[in-house]
Short mmCIF file of C-alpha atoms in Angstrom, two decimals:
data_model
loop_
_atom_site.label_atom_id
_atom_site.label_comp_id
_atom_site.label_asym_id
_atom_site.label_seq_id
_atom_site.Cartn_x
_atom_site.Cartn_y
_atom_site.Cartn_z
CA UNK X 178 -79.50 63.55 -65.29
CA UNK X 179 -79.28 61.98 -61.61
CA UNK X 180 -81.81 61.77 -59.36
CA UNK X 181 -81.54 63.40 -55.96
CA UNK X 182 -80.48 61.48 -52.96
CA UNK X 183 -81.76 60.80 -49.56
CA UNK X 184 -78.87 63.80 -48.13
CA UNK X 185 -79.37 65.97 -51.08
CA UNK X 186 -80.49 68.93 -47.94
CA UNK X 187 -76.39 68.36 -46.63
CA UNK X 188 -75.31 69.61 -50.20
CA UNK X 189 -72.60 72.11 -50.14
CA UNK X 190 -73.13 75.72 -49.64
CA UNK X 191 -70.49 78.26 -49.91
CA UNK X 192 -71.98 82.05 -50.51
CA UNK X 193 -75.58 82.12 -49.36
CA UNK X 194 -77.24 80.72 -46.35
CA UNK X 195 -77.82 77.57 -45.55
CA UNK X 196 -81.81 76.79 -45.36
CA UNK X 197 -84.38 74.17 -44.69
CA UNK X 198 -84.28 71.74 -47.95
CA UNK X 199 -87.60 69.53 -48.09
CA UNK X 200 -86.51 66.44 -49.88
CA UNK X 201 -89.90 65.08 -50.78
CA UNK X 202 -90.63 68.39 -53.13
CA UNK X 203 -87.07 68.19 -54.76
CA UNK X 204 -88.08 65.06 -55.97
CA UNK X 205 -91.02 66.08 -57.31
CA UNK X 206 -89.07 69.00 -58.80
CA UNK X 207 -86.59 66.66 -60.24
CA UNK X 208 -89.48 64.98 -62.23
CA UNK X 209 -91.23 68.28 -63.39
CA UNK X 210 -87.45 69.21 -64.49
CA UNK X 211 -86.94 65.62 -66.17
CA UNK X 212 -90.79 66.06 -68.01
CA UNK X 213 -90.03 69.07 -69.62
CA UNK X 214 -86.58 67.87 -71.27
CA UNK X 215 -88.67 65.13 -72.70
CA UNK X 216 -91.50 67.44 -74.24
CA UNK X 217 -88.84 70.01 -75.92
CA UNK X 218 -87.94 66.49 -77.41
CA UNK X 219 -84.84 65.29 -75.22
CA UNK X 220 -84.68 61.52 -74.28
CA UNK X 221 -83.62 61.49 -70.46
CA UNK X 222 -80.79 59.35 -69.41
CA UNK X 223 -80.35 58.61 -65.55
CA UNK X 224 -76.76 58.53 -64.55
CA UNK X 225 -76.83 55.72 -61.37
CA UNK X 226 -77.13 57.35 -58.07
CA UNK X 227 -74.64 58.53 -55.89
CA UNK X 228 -76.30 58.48 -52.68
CA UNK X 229 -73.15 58.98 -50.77
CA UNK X 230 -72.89 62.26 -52.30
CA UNK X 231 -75.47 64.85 -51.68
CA UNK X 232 -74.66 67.03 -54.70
CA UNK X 233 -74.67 64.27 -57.09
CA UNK X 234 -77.91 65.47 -58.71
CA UNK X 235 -76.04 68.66 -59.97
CA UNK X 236 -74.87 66.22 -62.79
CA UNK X 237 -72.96 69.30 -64.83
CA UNK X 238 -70.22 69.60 -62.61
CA UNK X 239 -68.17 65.90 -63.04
CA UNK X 240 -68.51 66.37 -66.82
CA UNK X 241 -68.88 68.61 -69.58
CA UNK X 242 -69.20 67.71 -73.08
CA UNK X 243 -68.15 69.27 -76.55
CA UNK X 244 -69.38 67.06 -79.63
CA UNK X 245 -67.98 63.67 -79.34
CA UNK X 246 -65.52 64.32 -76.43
CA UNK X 247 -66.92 63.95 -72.48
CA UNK X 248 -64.46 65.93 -69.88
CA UNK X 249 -64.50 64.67 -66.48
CA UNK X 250 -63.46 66.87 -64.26
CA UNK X 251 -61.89 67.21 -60.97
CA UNK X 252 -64.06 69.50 -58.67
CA UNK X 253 -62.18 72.08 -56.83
CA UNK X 254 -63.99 70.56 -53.89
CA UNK X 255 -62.79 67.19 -52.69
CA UNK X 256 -65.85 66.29 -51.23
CA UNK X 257 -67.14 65.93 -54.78
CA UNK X 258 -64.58 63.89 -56.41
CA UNK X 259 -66.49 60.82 -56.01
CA UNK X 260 -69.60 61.67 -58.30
CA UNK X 261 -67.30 61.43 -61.15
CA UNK X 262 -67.37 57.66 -61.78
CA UNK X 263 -70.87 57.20 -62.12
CA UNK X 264 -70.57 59.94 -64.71
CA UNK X 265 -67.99 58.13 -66.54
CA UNK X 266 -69.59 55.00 -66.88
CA UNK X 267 -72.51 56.91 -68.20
CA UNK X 268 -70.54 58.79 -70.85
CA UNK X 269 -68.84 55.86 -72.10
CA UNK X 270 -72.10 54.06 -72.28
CA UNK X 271 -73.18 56.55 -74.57
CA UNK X 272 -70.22 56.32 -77.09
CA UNK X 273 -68.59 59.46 -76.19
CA UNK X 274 -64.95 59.85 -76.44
CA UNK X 275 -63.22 60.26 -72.94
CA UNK X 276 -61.24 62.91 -71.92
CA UNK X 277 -59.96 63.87 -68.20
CA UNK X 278 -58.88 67.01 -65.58
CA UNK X 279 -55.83 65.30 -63.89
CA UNK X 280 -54.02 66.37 -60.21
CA UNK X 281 -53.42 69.16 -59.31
CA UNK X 282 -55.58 70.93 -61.61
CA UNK X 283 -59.60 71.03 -60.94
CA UNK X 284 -62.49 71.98 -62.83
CA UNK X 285 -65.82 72.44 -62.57
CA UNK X 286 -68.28 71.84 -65.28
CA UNK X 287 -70.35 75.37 -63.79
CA UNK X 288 -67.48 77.10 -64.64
CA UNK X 289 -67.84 76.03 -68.39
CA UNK X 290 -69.95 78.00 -70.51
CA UNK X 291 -70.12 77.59 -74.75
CA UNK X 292 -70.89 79.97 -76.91
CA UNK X 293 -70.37 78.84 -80.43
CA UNK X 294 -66.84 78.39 -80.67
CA UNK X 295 -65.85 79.86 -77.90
CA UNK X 296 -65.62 78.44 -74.44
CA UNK X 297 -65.56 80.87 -71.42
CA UNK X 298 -63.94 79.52 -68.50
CA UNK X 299 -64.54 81.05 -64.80
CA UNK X 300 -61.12 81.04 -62.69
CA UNK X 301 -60.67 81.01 -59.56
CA UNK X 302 -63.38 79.32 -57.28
CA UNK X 303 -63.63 75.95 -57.78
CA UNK X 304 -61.65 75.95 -60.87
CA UNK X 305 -57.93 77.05 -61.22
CA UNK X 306 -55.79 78.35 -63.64
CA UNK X 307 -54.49 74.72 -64.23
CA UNK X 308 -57.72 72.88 -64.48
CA UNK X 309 -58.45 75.89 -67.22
CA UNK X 310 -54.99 75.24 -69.23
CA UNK X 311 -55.39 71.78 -69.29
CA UNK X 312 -59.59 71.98 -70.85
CA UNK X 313 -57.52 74.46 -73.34
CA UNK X 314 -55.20 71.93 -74.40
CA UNK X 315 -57.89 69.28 -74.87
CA UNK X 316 -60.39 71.78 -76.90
CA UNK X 317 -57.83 72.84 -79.63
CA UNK X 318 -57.99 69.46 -82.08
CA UNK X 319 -61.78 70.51 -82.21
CA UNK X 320 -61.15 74.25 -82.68
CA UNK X 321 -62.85 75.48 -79.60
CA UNK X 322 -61.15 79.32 -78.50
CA UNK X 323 -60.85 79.02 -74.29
CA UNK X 324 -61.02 82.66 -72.87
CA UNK X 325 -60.96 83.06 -68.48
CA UNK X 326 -63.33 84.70 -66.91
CA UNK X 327 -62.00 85.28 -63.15
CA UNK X 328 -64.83 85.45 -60.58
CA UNK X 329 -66.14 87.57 -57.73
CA UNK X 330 -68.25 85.96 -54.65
CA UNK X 331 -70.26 83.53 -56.83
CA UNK X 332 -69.76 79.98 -56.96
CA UNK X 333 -69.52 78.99 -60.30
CA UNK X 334 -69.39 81.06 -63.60
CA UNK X 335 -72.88 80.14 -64.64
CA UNK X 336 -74.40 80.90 -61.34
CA UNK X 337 -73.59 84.40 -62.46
CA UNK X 338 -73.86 84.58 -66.26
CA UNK X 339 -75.18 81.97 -69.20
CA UNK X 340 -76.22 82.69 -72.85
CA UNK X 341 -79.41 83.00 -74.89
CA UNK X 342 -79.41 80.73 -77.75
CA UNK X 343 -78.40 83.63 -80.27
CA UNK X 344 -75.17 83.59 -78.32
CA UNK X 345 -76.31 86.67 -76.33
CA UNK X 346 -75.05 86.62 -72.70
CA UNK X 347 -77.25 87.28 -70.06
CA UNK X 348 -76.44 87.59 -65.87
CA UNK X 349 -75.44 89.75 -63.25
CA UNK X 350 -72.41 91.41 -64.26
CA UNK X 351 -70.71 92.55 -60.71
CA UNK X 352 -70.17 88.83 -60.14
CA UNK X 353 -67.70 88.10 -62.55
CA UNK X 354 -64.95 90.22 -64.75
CA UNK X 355 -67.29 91.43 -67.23
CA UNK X 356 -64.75 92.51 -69.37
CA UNK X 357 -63.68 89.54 -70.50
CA UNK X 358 -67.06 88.57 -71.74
CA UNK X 359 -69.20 89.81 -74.22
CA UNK X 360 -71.81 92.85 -73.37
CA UNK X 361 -73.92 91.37 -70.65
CA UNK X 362 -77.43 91.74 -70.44
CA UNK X 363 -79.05 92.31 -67.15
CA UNK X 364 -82.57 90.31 -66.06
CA UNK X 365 -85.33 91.46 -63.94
CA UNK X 366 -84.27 89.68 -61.52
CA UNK X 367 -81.16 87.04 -60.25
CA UNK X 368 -83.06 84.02 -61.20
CA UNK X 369 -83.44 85.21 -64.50
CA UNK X 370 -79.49 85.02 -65.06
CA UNK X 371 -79.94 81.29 -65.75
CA UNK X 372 -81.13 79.94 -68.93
CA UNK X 373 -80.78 76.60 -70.49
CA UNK X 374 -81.16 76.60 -74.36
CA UNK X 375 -82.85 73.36 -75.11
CA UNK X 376 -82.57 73.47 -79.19
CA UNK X 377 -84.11 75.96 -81.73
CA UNK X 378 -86.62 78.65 -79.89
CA UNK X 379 -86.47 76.56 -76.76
CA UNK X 380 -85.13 77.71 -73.40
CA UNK X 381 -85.64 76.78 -70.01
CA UNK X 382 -85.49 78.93 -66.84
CA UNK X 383 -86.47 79.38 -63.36
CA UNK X 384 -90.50 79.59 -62.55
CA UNK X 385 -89.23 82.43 -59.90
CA UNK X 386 -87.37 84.60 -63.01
CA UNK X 387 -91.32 86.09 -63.49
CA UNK X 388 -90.12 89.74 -65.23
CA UNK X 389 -87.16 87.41 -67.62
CA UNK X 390 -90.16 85.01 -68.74
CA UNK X 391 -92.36 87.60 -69.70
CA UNK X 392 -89.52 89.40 -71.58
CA UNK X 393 -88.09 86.69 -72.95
CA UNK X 394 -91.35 85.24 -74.27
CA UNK X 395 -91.89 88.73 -75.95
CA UNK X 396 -88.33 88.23 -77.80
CA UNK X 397 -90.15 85.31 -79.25
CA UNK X 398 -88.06 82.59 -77.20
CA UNK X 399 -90.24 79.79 -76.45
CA UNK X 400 -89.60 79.96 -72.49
CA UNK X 401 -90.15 76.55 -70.36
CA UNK X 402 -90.03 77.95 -66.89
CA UNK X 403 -89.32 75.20 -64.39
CA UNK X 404 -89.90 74.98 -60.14
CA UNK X 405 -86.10 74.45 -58.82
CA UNK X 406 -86.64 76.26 -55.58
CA UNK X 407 -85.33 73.36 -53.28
CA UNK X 408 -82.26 73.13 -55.44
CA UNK X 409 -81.65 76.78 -55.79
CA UNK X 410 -81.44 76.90 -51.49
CA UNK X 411 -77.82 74.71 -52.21
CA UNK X 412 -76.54 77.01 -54.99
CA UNK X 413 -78.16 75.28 -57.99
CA UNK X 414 -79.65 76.71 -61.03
CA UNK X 415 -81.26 75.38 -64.24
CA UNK X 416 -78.29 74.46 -65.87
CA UNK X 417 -77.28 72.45 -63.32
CA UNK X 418 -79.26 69.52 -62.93
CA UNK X 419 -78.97 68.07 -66.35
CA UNK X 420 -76.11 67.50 -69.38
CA UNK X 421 -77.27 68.21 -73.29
CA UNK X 422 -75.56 65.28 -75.48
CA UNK X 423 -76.95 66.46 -79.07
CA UNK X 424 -77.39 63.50 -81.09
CA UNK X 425 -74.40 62.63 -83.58
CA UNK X 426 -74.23 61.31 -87.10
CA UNK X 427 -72.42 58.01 -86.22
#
């Protein structure tokens, strides 16, 4: 994770509104975000701040990892570039294996979504058809099957869809191509598009996805809803603010 910087309220919006951010409670939010991780039995790891770069909290997007092997991306907005190189030297910290997006493709990790073996890749908002061929090429020693998903008005593919922990997908369906996903399951309500499975029964998910708690609690998913409204105002969603490393047999 990183934690939110001092500009975090100029972070980039692109399809909704842009609205009053109050600093002081994303912090707080951050935290509350950062606690729960740690009870479902994650140790946190604080990438170093960016405070040049209000969107460096949304951590996912310079980096996504499969096993051993971090990708660093290159966001398909330039703005973001930067947040990259903290990432790196956190990655590498870690032990992971480096891998990167090179010019002129660009990636974003919200575009990235795994389910089991396969990887679905959203095309064509801030991630290209290049930045898609070239994650391809890197995922094939470790047998990972990259399918596009091209995109409607949303900003990243997991701002629209995301998957249950049985590999079920879940989100709003108009957003995206659905056929070139699995059948889609519609929540209650938007904020219930976004879940985050944490390991086993675990999954966490928006405090303001009411309707998807209840019904996902009655599935028998043990449901950690979380308070992200100041990050949801730029965009954000649960998966964003945070990057699951499993731990490896070394």
């Amino acid at each position: 994770m990183r934690r939110p910087g001092p500009d975090l309220a100029q972070g980039i919006v692109t399809h909704i509104d842009r609205v009053e951010v109050d600093p002081v409670l994303a912090s707080r939010q951050y935290t509350i975000y950062q606690e729960t991780l740690a009870s479902a039995g994650w140790r946190v790891y604080e990438v170093d701040p960016a405070p040049e770069h209000p969107d460096a909290v949304f951590v996912e997007d310079p980096v996504v990892v499969f096993e051993d092997l971090a990708v660093l991306t290159r966001s398909g907005a330039p703005e973001r570039r930067g947040e990259v190189d903290g990432v790196e030297a956190a990655v590498r910290r870690l032990g992971l294996r480096v891998a990167r997006i090179e010019a002129p493709g660009v990636l974003d990790g919200g575009d990235v979504l795994q389910v089991g073996a396969t990887v679905y890749v959203g095309v064509g908002g801030r991630t290209d058809e290049t930045g898609a061929a070239q994650l391809e090429q890197l995922l094939k020693p470790l047998g990972r099957e990259v399918r596009r998903v091209p995109l409607g008005g949303v900003l990243h593919l997991k701002s629209a869809v995301t998957a249950l922990p049985d590999g079920a997908v879940i989100g709003l369906a108009e957003l995206v191509d659905a056929s070139a996903l699995p059948p889609i399951r519609r929540p209650a309500e938007a904020e219930g598009a976004h879940v985050l499975p944490l390991g086993g029964r675990d999954v966490l998910i928006s405090a303001a996805a009411h309707e998807t708690v209840h019904e996902l609690a009655g599935q028998g998913w043990r449901v950690l809803p979380v308070d992200i409204s100041e990050f949801e105002k730029l965009e954000a969603c649960v998966t964003c603010l945070s990057v699951l490393i499993p731990d490896r047999e070394l």
